[in-house]
mmCIF file of C-alpha atoms in Angstrom:
data_model
loop_
_atom_site.group_PDB
_atom_site.id
_atom_site.type_symbol
_atom_site.label_atom_id
_atom_site.label_comp_id
_atom_site.label_asym_id
_atom_site.label_seq_id
_atom_site.Cartn_x
_atom_site.Cartn_y
_atom_site.Cartn_z
ATOM 1 C CA MET D 1 -15.454 7.371 -20.165
ATOM 2 C CA SER D 2 -15.103 4.571 -22.997
ATOM 3 C CA GLY D 3 -13.797 6.706 -25.400
ATOM 4 C CA TYR D 4 -11.148 8.438 -23.016
ATOM 5 C CA LEU D 5 -9.811 4.355 -22.550
ATOM 6 C CA ASP D 6 -10.075 4.023 -26.295
ATOM 7 C CA GLY D 7 -7.415 7.094 -26.305
ATOM 8 C CA GLN D 8 -9.505 9.805 -27.695
ATOM 9 C CA LEU D 9 -8.329 13.225 -26.185
ATOM 10 C CA ASP D 10 -11.508 14.746 -26.970
ATOM 11 C CA ALA D 11 -13.219 12.333 -24.488
ATOM 12 C CA PHE D 12 -10.947 13.423 -22.174
ATOM 13 C CA ASP D 13 -12.149 16.946 -22.512
ATOM 14 C CA ALA D 14 -15.684 16.061 -22.098
ATOM 15 C CA ILE D 15 -14.865 14.303 -18.555
ATOM 16 C CA TYR D 16 -12.833 17.265 -17.702
ATOM 17 C CA ALA D 17 -15.678 19.850 -18.826
ATOM 18 C CA ALA D 18 -18.299 17.164 -16.683
ATOM 19 C CA LEU D 19 -16.354 17.016 -13.483
ATOM 20 C CA ALA D 20 -13.738 20.071 -13.031
ATOM 21 C CA GLY D 21 -15.967 22.007 -11.464
ATOM 22 C CA ARG D 22 -17.817 19.569 -9.130
ATOM 23 C CA LEU D 23 -14.087 18.590 -8.310
ATOM 24 C CA ARG D 24 -12.719 21.934 -7.321
ATOM 25 C CA GLY D 25 -15.625 22.647 -4.846
ATOM 26 C CA TYR D 26 -15.062 19.183 -3.329
ATOM 27 C CA LEU D 27 -11.361 19.871 -2.973
ATOM 28 C CA TYR D 28 -11.886 23.294 -1.731
ATOM 29 C CA SER D 29 -14.411 22.000 0.773
ATOM 30 C CA LEU D 30 -11.473 19.783 1.923
ATOM 31 C CA CYS D 31 -8.569 22.403 1.873
ATOM 32 C CA ARG D 32 -10.097 25.898 2.120
ATOM 33 C CA ASP D 33 -7.781 27.352 -0.198
ATOM 34 C CA ALA D 34 -8.675 28.365 -3.492
ATOM 35 C CA SER D 35 -5.552 28.027 -5.461
ATOM 36 C CA LEU D 36 -4.423 24.890 -3.744
ATOM 37 C CA ALA D 37 -7.807 23.434 -5.005
ATOM 38 C CA ASP D 38 -6.956 24.469 -8.335
ATOM 39 C CA ASP D 39 -3.673 22.657 -8.308
ATOM 40 C CA LEU D 40 -5.039 19.669 -6.524
ATOM 41 C CA VAL D 41 -7.715 19.405 -9.550
ATOM 42 C CA GLN D 42 -5.083 19.318 -12.053
ATOM 43 C CA ASP D 43 -3.280 16.690 -9.838
ATOM 44 C CA THR D 44 -6.354 14.744 -9.614
ATOM 45 C CA PHE D 45 -6.922 14.708 -13.318
ATOM 46 C CA MET D 46 -3.433 13.595 -13.971
ATOM 47 C CA GLN D 47 -3.623 10.618 -11.396
ATOM 48 C CA LEU D 48 -7.066 9.563 -12.868
ATOM 49 C CA HIS D 49 -5.024 9.185 -16.188
ATOM 50 C CA ARG D 50 -2.262 7.029 -14.605
ATOM 51 C CA SER D 51 -4.840 4.974 -13.210
ATOM 52 C CA ARG D 52 -7.746 5.022 -15.773
ATOM 53 C CA ARG D 53 -7.183 1.022 -16.486
ATOM 54 C CA THR D 54 -8.937 0.666 -12.920
ATOM 55 C CA TYR D 55 -12.307 2.029 -14.052
ATOM 56 C CA GLU D 56 -14.617 -0.632 -14.334
ATOM 57 C CA PRO D 57 -16.971 -0.151 -17.664
ATOM 58 C CA GLY D 58 -20.447 -0.063 -16.616
ATOM 59 C CA ARG D 59 -20.130 1.592 -13.292
ATOM 60 C CA PRO D 60 -20.669 5.148 -12.314
ATOM 61 C CA VAL D 61 -17.454 7.314 -13.229
ATOM 62 C CA THR D 62 -17.959 10.120 -10.300
ATOM 63 C CA PRO D 63 -17.405 7.682 -7.074
ATOM 64 C CA TRP D 64 -14.059 6.659 -8.793
ATOM 65 C CA VAL D 65 -13.099 10.147 -9.608
ATOM 66 C CA PHE D 66 -13.796 11.661 -6.260
ATOM 67 C CA ALA D 67 -11.955 8.636 -4.442
ATOM 68 C CA ILE D 68 -9.191 9.440 -6.651
ATOM 69 C CA ALA D 69 -9.608 13.277 -5.574
ATOM 70 C CA ARG D 70 -9.569 12.587 -1.698
ATOM 71 C CA HIS D 71 -6.648 10.405 -2.089
ATOM 72 C CA VAL D 72 -4.828 13.340 -3.879
ATOM 73 C CA PHE D 73 -5.611 15.692 -1.150
ATOM 74 C CA LEU D 74 -4.572 13.479 1.719
ATOM 75 C CA MET D 75 -1.113 12.952 -0.121
ATOM 76 C CA GLN D 76 -0.899 16.664 -0.255
ATOM 77 C CA ARG D 77 -1.549 17.132 3.264
ATOM 78 C CA ARG D 78 0.871 14.153 4.246
ATOM 79 C CA SER D 79 3.838 16.267 2.184
ATOM 80 C CA ALA D 80 2.829 19.362 3.493
ATOM 81 C CA GLY D 81 3.073 17.853 6.999
ATOM 82 C CA ARG D 82 6.100 16.603 6.336
ATOM 83 C CA ARG D 83 7.723 20.223 4.802
ATOM 84 C CA LEU D 84 6.375 21.420 7.929
ATOM 85 C CA ARG D 85 8.054 19.017 10.181
ATOM 86 C CA PHE D 86 11.285 19.971 8.321
ATOM 87 C CA GLU D 87 11.083 23.577 8.877
ATOM 88 C CA GLU D 88 10.314 22.939 12.523
ATOM 89 C CA THR D 89 13.322 20.766 12.873
ATOM 90 C CA LEU D 90 15.428 23.736 11.337
ATOM 91 C CA VAL D 91 13.789 26.433 13.781
ATOM 92 C CA ALA D 92 14.280 23.804 16.855
ATOM 93 C CA GLU D 93 17.995 23.381 15.759
ATOM 94 C CA ALA D 94 18.433 27.184 15.483
ATOM 95 C CA ARG D 95 16.930 27.479 19.107
ATOM 96 C CA ARG D 96 19.160 24.617 20.639
ATOM 97 C CA ALA D 97 21.875 26.840 22.360
ATOM 98 C CA ASP D 98 23.135 27.082 25.668
ATOM 99 C CA ARG D 99 22.666 31.045 25.945
ATOM 100 C CA PRO D 100 19.429 32.684 25.808
ATOM 101 C CA ARG D 101 18.118 33.325 22.095
ATOM 102 C CA ASP D 102 16.733 36.596 20.465
ATOM 103 C CA ASP D 103 15.565 37.106 16.851
ATOM 104 C CA VAL D 104 18.684 38.283 15.616
ATOM 105 C CA ALA D 105 20.477 34.974 16.827
ATOM 106 C CA ALA D 106 17.829 32.513 15.330
ATOM 107 C CA LEU D 107 18.588 34.419 12.311
ATOM 108 C CA VAL D 108 22.122 33.850 12.361
ATOM 109 C CA ASP D 109 21.298 30.191 12.963
ATOM 110 C CA ARG D 110 19.183 29.981 9.858
ATOM 111 C CA GLU D 111 22.041 31.374 7.966
ATOM 112 C CA GLU D 112 24.393 28.770 9.453
ATOM 113 C CA VAL D 113 22.010 25.933 8.267
ATOM 114 C CA ARG D 114 22.200 27.575 4.848
ATOM 115 C CA ARG D 115 25.769 28.284 4.829
ATOM 116 C CA SER D 116 26.340 24.387 5.809
ATOM 117 C CA LEU D 117 23.925 23.096 3.323
ATOM 118 C CA ARG D 118 26.146 25.090 0.705
ATOM 119 C CA GLN D 119 29.025 22.824 1.992
ATOM 120 C CA VAL D 120 27.100 19.446 1.538
ATOM 121 C CA PRO D 121 27.908 17.790 -1.864
ATOM 122 C CA ALA D 122 25.548 18.915 -4.691
ATOM 123 C CA ASP D 123 23.778 15.463 -5.462
ATOM 124 C CA GLN D 124 22.895 14.817 -1.286
ATOM 125 C CA ARG D 125 22.049 18.647 -1.006
ATOM 126 C CA GLN D 126 19.733 18.432 -4.035
ATOM 127 C CA ALA D 127 18.009 14.873 -2.391
ATOM 128 C CA VAL D 128 17.838 16.723 0.946
ATOM 129 C CA LEU D 129 15.806 19.783 -0.424
ATOM 130 C CA MET D 130 13.708 17.436 -2.697
ATOM 131 C CA HIS D 131 12.476 15.316 0.202
ATOM 132 C CA HIS D 132 12.504 17.520 3.510
ATOM 133 C CA VAL D 133 11.727 20.835 1.711
ATOM 134 C CA ASP D 134 9.584 20.238 -1.412
ATOM 135 C CA GLY D 135 8.064 17.160 0.058
ATOM 136 C CA ASP D 136 8.591 14.808 -2.752
ATOM 137 C CA SER D 137 8.792 10.854 -2.043
ATOM 138 C CA PHE D 138 12.013 8.800 -2.465
ATOM 139 C CA ALA D 139 10.067 7.296 -5.658
ATOM 140 C CA GLU D 140 9.451 10.695 -7.345
ATOM 141 C CA ILE D 141 12.983 11.538 -6.537
ATOM 142 C CA ALA D 142 14.421 8.819 -7.745
ATOM 143 C CA ALA D 143 12.069 8.960 -11.021
ATOM 144 C CA ARG D 144 13.034 12.668 -11.349
ATOM 145 C CA LEU D 145 16.723 12.439 -10.973
ATOM 146 C CA GLY D 146 16.892 8.958 -12.885
ATOM 147 C CA ILE D 147 18.373 7.140 -10.021
ATOM 148 C CA ARG D 148 17.105 4.063 -7.982
ATOM 149 C CA VAL D 149 14.635 4.618 -4.817
ATOM 150 C CA ASN D 150 17.471 3.536 -2.528
ATOM 151 C CA ALA D 151 20.029 5.657 -3.777
ATOM 152 C CA ALA D 152 17.945 8.617 -3.345
ATOM 153 C CA LYS D 153 16.987 7.418 0.274
ATOM 154 C CA THR D 154 21.190 6.868 0.801
ATOM 155 C CA ARG D 155 21.487 10.430 -0.768
ATOM 156 C CA ALA D 156 18.947 12.069 1.441
ATOM 157 C CA PHE D 157 20.130 10.445 4.352
ATOM 158 C CA ARG D 158 23.983 11.022 4.056
ATOM 159 C CA GLY D 159 23.311 14.959 3.002
ATOM 160 C CA MET D 160 21.381 15.162 6.402
ATOM 161 C CA LYS D 161 24.095 13.699 8.429
ATOM 162 C CA LYS D 162 26.734 15.883 6.873
ATOM 163 C CA LEU D 163 24.176 18.781 7.467
ATOM 164 C CA ARG D 164 23.865 17.950 11.050
ATOM 165 C CA ALA D 165 27.820 17.513 11.424
ATOM 166 C CA LEU D 166 28.304 20.726 9.573
ATOM 167 C CA THR D 167 26.097 22.746 11.869
ATOM 168 C CA LYS D 168 26.983 21.368 15.048
ATOM 169 C CA GLY D 169 31.136 21.929 14.156
ATOM 170 C CA SER D 170 30.159 25.667 12.958
ATOM 171 C CA ARG D 171 28.592 26.095 16.726
ATOM 172 C CA ASP D 172 31.403 24.213 18.604
ATOM 173 C CA MET B 1 -14.934 24.528 -18.482
ATOM 174 C CA PRO B 2 -12.127 23.698 -21.053
ATOM 175 C CA THR B 3 -9.261 21.522 -20.237
ATOM 176 C CA PRO B 4 -6.159 23.714 -19.082
ATOM 177 C CA LYS B 5 -3.650 23.473 -22.151
ATOM 178 C CA ALA B 6 -0.911 22.381 -20.137
ATOM 179 C CA LEU B 7 -3.154 19.497 -18.743
ATOM 180 C CA ARG B 8 -4.356 18.569 -22.147
ATOM 181 C CA ASP B 9 -0.464 18.433 -23.778
ATOM 182 C CA ALA B 10 0.541 16.255 -20.639
ATOM 183 C CA ILE B 11 -2.185 13.713 -21.013
ATOM 184 C CA GLY B 12 -2.104 14.162 -24.917
ATOM 185 C CA ARG B 13 1.389 12.934 -24.890
ATOM 186 C CA ASP B 14 0.668 9.568 -23.076
ATOM 187 C CA LEU B 15 -2.724 8.673 -24.101
ATOM 188 C CA LYS B 16 -3.220 5.632 -25.956
ATOM 189 C CA PRO B 17 -5.924 3.001 -25.937
ATOM 190 C CA THR B 18 -6.094 0.811 -22.322
ATOM 191 C CA ARG B 19 -8.004 -2.145 -21.650
ATOM 192 C CA PRO B 20 -9.613 -1.897 -18.342
ATOM 193 C CA LEU B 21 -8.515 -4.380 -15.718
ATOM 194 C CA PRO B 22 -10.963 -7.558 -15.288
ATOM 195 C CA ARG B 23 -13.530 -7.622 -12.519
ATOM 196 C CA PRO B 24 -11.769 -8.544 -8.909
ATOM 197 C CA MET B 25 -13.252 -12.117 -8.897
ATOM 198 C CA LEU B 26 -11.706 -12.824 -12.355
ATOM 199 C CA ARG B 27 -8.325 -11.618 -11.399
ATOM 200 C CA ALA B 28 -8.197 -13.317 -7.938
ATOM 201 C CA LEU B 29 -8.990 -16.701 -9.910
ATOM 202 C CA THR B 30 -5.259 -16.438 -11.463
ATOM 203 C CA LEU B 31 -4.440 -17.463 -8.193
ATOM 204 C CA ALA B 32 -6.431 -20.619 -8.394
ATOM 205 C CA PRO B 33 -3.459 -22.907 -9.778
ATOM 206 C CA ILE B 34 -1.420 -21.682 -6.632
ATOM 207 C CA ALA B 35 -4.550 -22.568 -4.423
ATOM 208 C CA ALA B 36 -4.565 -26.274 -5.789
ATOM 209 C CA ALA B 37 -0.979 -26.421 -5.763
ATOM 210 C CA ILE B 38 -0.942 -25.774 -2.101
ATOM 211 C CA VAL B 39 -3.716 -27.806 -0.958
ATOM 212 C CA ILE B 40 -2.590 -30.995 -3.126
ATOM 213 C CA GLY B 41 1.150 -30.138 -2.777
ATOM 214 C CA LEU B 42 1.485 -29.555 0.830
ATOM 215 C CA PRO B 43 0.216 -32.897 2.178
ATOM 216 C CA ALA B 44 1.877 -34.775 -0.874
ATOM 217 C CA LEU B 45 5.366 -33.274 -0.151
ATOM 218 C CA HIS B 46 5.217 -34.042 3.603
ATOM 219 C CA ALA B 47 2.419 -37.094 4.732
ATOM 220 C CA PHE B 48 -1.155 -36.801 4.850
ATOM 221 C CA ARG B 49 -2.869 -37.131 8.117
ATOM 222 C CA GLY B 50 -3.417 -39.995 10.129
ATOM 223 C CA ASP B 51 -7.047 -40.144 10.488
ATOM 224 C CA MET B 52 -8.040 -39.265 6.899
ATOM 225 C CA GLY B 53 -9.950 -42.555 6.749
ATOM 226 C CA VAL B 54 -11.981 -41.776 10.221
ATOM 227 C CA ILE B 55 -12.717 -37.896 9.058
ATOM 228 C CA GLY B 56 -13.858 -39.063 5.550
ATOM 229 C CA PHE B 57 -13.716 -37.488 2.463
ATOM 230 C CA VAL B 58 -16.043 -34.563 2.815
ATOM 231 C CA ARG B 59 -14.504 -33.412 5.819
ATOM 232 C CA ALA B 60 -11.024 -33.860 4.900
ATOM 233 C CA TRP B 61 -10.756 -32.483 0.956
ATOM 234 C CA GLY B 62 -14.266 -30.795 0.982
ATOM 235 C CA PHE B 63 -13.540 -28.509 4.130
ATOM 236 C CA SER B 64 -10.219 -27.709 2.523
ATOM 237 C CA ILE B 65 -11.583 -26.847 -0.845
ATOM 238 C CA ALA B 66 -13.898 -25.038 1.048
ATOM 239 C CA GLN B 67 -11.270 -22.959 3.017
ATOM 240 C CA THR B 68 -9.205 -22.296 -0.284
ATOM 241 C CA THR B 69 -12.431 -20.864 -1.943
ATOM 242 C CA GLY B 70 -12.920 -18.513 1.318
ATOM 243 C CA GLY B 71 -9.178 -17.565 0.760
ATOM 244 C CA LEU B 72 -9.534 -16.665 -2.964
ATOM 245 C CA VAL B 73 -12.984 -14.786 -2.167
ATOM 246 C CA ILE B 74 -10.802 -12.788 0.247
ATOM 247 C CA ILE B 75 -8.232 -12.308 -2.186
ATOM 248 C CA ALA B 76 -11.116 -10.931 -4.423
ATOM 249 C CA LEU B 77 -12.237 -8.396 -1.840
ATOM 250 C CA ALA B 78 -8.630 -7.095 -1.288
ATOM 251 C CA LEU B 79 -8.608 -6.667 -5.224
ATOM 252 C CA ARG B 80 -12.066 -5.017 -5.008
ATOM 253 C CA GLU B 81 -10.628 -2.753 -2.447
ATOM 254 C CA SER B 82 -7.625 -1.891 -4.729
ATOM 255 C CA ILE B 83 -10.022 0.033 -7.103
ATOM 256 C CA PRO B 84 -10.912 3.804 -6.231
ATOM 257 C CA GLY B 85 -14.451 4.339 -5.522
ATOM 258 C CA ARG B 86 -14.948 0.616 -4.381
ATOM 259 C CA THR B 87 -13.427 0.392 -0.752
ATOM 260 C CA LEU B 88 -14.974 -1.924 1.717
ATOM 261 C CA ALA B 89 -16.972 -0.574 4.293
ATOM 262 C CA ALA B 90 -15.391 -0.969 7.876
ATOM 263 C CA GLY B 91 -17.913 -3.528 8.797
ATOM 264 C CA THR B 92 -17.003 -5.813 6.181
ATOM 265 C CA VAL B 93 -13.207 -5.432 6.800
ATOM 266 C CA THR B 94 -13.848 -6.234 10.202
ATOM 267 C CA THR B 95 -15.954 -9.403 9.603
ATOM 268 C CA THR B 96 -13.701 -10.511 7.118
ATOM 269 C CA VAL B 97 -10.761 -10.429 9.331
ATOM 270 C CA VAL B 98 -11.928 -11.778 12.275
ATOM 271 C CA GLY B 99 -13.850 -14.674 10.179
ATOM 272 C CA GLY B 100 -10.925 -15.113 8.500
ATOM 273 C CA LEU B 101 -8.528 -15.445 11.735
ATOM 274 C CA ALA B 102 -11.078 -17.831 13.307
ATOM 275 C CA LEU B 103 -11.626 -20.177 10.173
ATOM 276 C CA PRO B 104 -8.564 -22.487 11.172
ATOM 277 C CA MET B 105 -9.850 -23.142 14.595
ATOM 278 C CA VAL B 106 -13.586 -23.432 13.184
ATOM 279 C CA MET B 107 -12.535 -26.058 10.573
ATOM 280 C CA VAL B 108 -10.867 -28.252 13.595
ATOM 281 C CA VAL B 109 -14.238 -27.908 15.450
ATOM 282 C CA LEU B 110 -16.345 -29.114 12.265
ATOM 283 C CA THR B 111 -14.113 -32.047 11.288
ATOM 284 C CA SER B 112 -12.142 -33.467 13.895
ATOM 285 C CA SER B 113 -13.414 -36.096 16.054
ATOM 286 C CA ARG B 114 -11.678 -35.582 19.211
ATOM 287 C CA PHE B 115 -9.770 -32.127 20.342
ATOM 288 C CA ASP B 116 -6.878 -34.145 22.337
ATOM 289 C CA ILE B 117 -4.397 -35.165 19.388
ATOM 290 C CA GLY B 118 -1.347 -33.052 20.288
ATOM 291 C CA PRO B 119 2.330 -33.262 19.953
ATOM 292 C CA GLY B 120 4.104 -35.548 22.378
ATOM 293 C CA ALA B 121 5.470 -34.215 25.907
ATOM 294 C CA GLY B 122 7.889 -31.350 25.365
ATOM 295 C CA ARG B 123 7.647 -31.227 21.809
ATOM 296 C CA GLY B 124 4.744 -28.539 21.629
ATOM 297 C CA LEU B 125 7.228 -25.781 20.680
ATOM 298 C CA VAL B 126 9.106 -27.705 18.026
ATOM 299 C CA GLU B 127 5.823 -29.213 16.286
ATOM 300 C CA GLY B 128 4.107 -25.765 16.617
ATOM 301 C CA VAL B 129 7.023 -23.817 14.807
ATOM 302 C CA ALA B 130 7.279 -26.580 12.219
ATOM 303 C CA CYS B 131 3.680 -26.024 11.590
ATOM 304 C CA PHE B 132 3.904 -22.398 11.425
ATOM 305 C CA LYS B 133 7.120 -22.287 9.228
ATOM 306 C CA THR B 134 5.292 -24.794 6.691
ATOM 307 C CA SER B 135 2.290 -22.676 6.587
ATOM 308 C CA ALA B 136 3.918 -19.562 6.350
ATOM 309 C CA LEU B 137 6.068 -20.319 3.619
ATOM 310 C CA ALA B 138 3.490 -22.039 1.576
ATOM 311 C CA ALA B 139 1.647 -18.667 1.618
ATOM 312 C CA VAL B 140 4.343 -16.631 0.090
ATOM 313 C CA PRO B 141 3.885 -17.275 -3.643
ATOM 314 C CA ALA B 142 0.318 -16.310 -3.316
ATOM 315 C CA VAL B 143 1.101 -13.248 -1.356
ATOM 316 C CA ILE B 144 3.541 -12.370 -3.961
ATOM 317 C CA VAL B 145 0.976 -13.224 -7.099
ATOM 318 C CA ALA B 146 -1.761 -11.268 -5.050
ATOM 319 C CA ALA B 147 0.466 -8.052 -4.799
ATOM 320 C CA ILE B 148 1.480 -8.049 -7.917
ATOM 321 C CA LEU B 149 -2.418 -7.809 -8.941
ATOM 322 C CA ALA B 150 -3.045 -5.474 -6.261
ATOM 323 C CA ALA B 151 -0.311 -3.050 -7.606
ATOM 324 C CA ARG B 152 -1.671 -3.326 -11.088
ATOM 325 C CA ALA B 153 -4.516 -1.387 -9.885
ATOM 326 C CA PHE B 154 -4.496 1.613 -7.301
ATOM 327 C CA PRO B 155 -5.298 0.493 -3.678
ATOM 328 C CA LEU B 156 -5.954 3.665 -1.994
ATOM 329 C CA ARG B 157 -5.743 1.879 1.465
ATOM 330 C CA PRO B 158 -2.600 -0.215 0.750
ATOM 331 C CA GLY B 159 -2.340 -1.592 4.310
ATOM 332 C CA ILE B 160 -6.061 -2.924 4.458
ATOM 333 C CA ALA B 161 -5.561 -4.230 0.833
ATOM 334 C CA GLY B 162 -2.402 -5.984 1.757
ATOM 335 C CA GLY B 163 -3.809 -7.126 4.886
ATOM 336 C CA LEU B 164 -6.724 -9.095 3.100
ATOM 337 C CA TYR B 165 -4.893 -10.567 0.148
ATOM 338 C CA GLY B 166 -2.151 -11.774 3.144
ATOM 339 C CA LEU B 167 -5.236 -13.192 4.875
ATOM 340 C CA GLY B 168 -6.187 -14.874 1.878
ATOM 341 C CA ALA B 169 -3.053 -16.337 1.046
ATOM 342 C CA GLY B 170 -2.618 -17.817 4.539
ATOM 343 C CA LEU B 171 -5.863 -19.528 4.596
ATOM 344 C CA MET B 172 -5.186 -20.952 1.188
ATOM 345 C CA ALA B 173 -1.831 -22.570 2.793
ATOM 346 C CA ASP B 174 -3.714 -23.493 6.133
ATOM 347 C CA ALA B 175 -6.027 -25.322 3.739
ATOM 348 C CA GLY B 176 -3.229 -27.652 2.769
ATOM 349 C CA LEU B 177 -1.490 -27.504 6.157
ATOM 350 C CA ARG B 178 -4.988 -29.092 7.743
ATOM 351 C CA LEU B 179 -4.679 -32.207 5.134
ATOM 352 C CA TYR B 180 -1.121 -32.751 6.558
ATOM 353 C CA CYS B 181 -1.585 -31.941 10.279
ATOM 354 C CA ASP B 182 -4.299 -33.601 12.599
ATOM 355 C CA TYR B 183 -3.435 -31.978 15.797
ATOM 356 C CA SER B 184 -6.608 -30.677 17.382
ATOM 357 C CA VAL B 185 -5.442 -29.270 20.573
ATOM 358 C CA PRO B 186 -6.734 -25.684 20.551
ATOM 359 C CA SER B 187 -3.375 -24.248 21.830
ATOM 360 C CA HIS B 188 -1.353 -25.955 18.580
ATOM 361 C CA VAL B 189 -4.216 -24.810 16.219
ATOM 362 C CA LEU B 190 -4.362 -21.466 17.559
ATOM 363 C CA PHE B 191 -0.840 -20.318 17.850
ATOM 364 C CA ALA B 192 0.740 -22.426 14.969
ATOM 365 C CA HIS B 193 -2.011 -22.374 12.289
ATOM 366 C CA GLY B 194 -3.940 -19.239 13.409
ATOM 367 C CA GLY B 195 -0.674 -17.486 14.064
ATOM 368 C CA ALA B 196 0.509 -18.258 10.369
ATOM 369 C CA VAL B 197 -2.457 -16.964 8.920
ATOM 370 C CA ALA B 198 -2.121 -13.928 11.010
ATOM 371 C CA ALA B 199 1.636 -13.670 9.962
ATOM 372 C CA SER B 200 0.778 -13.933 6.341
ATOM 373 C CA MET B 201 -1.893 -11.073 7.050
ATOM 374 C CA VAL B 202 0.699 -8.698 8.518
ATOM 375 C CA ALA B 203 3.162 -9.860 5.735
ATOM 376 C CA GLY B 204 0.791 -8.452 3.325
ATOM 377 C CA ALA B 205 0.029 -5.527 4.637
ATOM 378 C CA PHE B 206 3.463 -4.484 5.077
ATOM 379 C CA VAL B 207 4.245 -5.510 1.400
ATOM 380 C CA ALA B 208 1.260 -3.616 -0.012
ATOM 381 C CA THR B 209 2.407 -0.328 2.085
ATOM 382 C CA ALA B 210 5.876 -0.902 0.818
ATOM 383 C CA VAL B 211 4.638 -1.294 -2.841
ATOM 384 C CA ALA B 212 2.657 1.866 -2.315
ATOM 385 C CA ARG B 213 5.776 3.972 -1.025
ATOM 386 C CA ALA B 214 7.453 3.087 -3.958
ATOM 387 C CA ARG B 215 4.888 3.960 -6.619
ATOM 388 C CA PRO B 216 5.628 7.239 -8.341
#
């Protein structure tokens, strides 16, 4: 670990070789999805790299790494939950109609949402999709688009407001 | 198991020598000048309590220094909580919070000679709000510095870390306040002094949560 803190890439390789297998097993036991566990292992090592200064020399590496891995798993689960809630909102909007609905009508509604989304200004649409569909945090969106966090929030909020107005308008 | 190429490239692009953070207690000592400024500055700016001569040096200054040290230790615990793999046990967190919130009352019980000194009739709320505001505002600089120190680490439970450093900062502020306010009626100590410490703790939890959400 001290070699890695000194900036040696070979030392990182050694840490990866020593821990990746155990980490994968641990993450698989949490998520029960092999491909997701592989992704989470990569995310864990990226997060480990970003917070490497928090490692205290002389202390065991394993509890530090596994605590980061658990955090990465919890964050993934939270963003997946947010994505699911958004999809449920879309479905609920599609069902919110006066007459009894069938599957065809639901599909029409979903198409309506897609069509309305295309009418939302591009920058707002991008923020809505990144936050509500991809599950990115506003900080992540801000970093990726090179804007402030508040600007990302504003774009997503205005985009959702416009989307609601458009979907409501198309039904009225 | 070899490192995947994409991960290795990403790490390699950003890899440079990094100095580990100092130990939590050492980092908490960064706040010692602020603690000293509060304990000395708060009564110096307003007025020293009227019974300083009666309670004596140890019960006045000695207990305030002990309370400030307690606040610094709690901030050190918060900074330890901010390191992955070194999170505190639930029992430790509970004991610290309960003990910290009770400390202003305990200090009055240990140091006051009588427990009926309070604001005059009809002045309870005004004096209570004044003490609350003075103590809560005095804790702000310590909360800000502690938030910066914690954010330099990686708190996995930001609400707990923030609550603890807010509690520590609140106790440091109360250590100064008790050298200025000599009211010993339980209602005043509990709501004005204890309330300010609790408010500082809640503020710390909010700040830490907001900082964690803004983290990429």
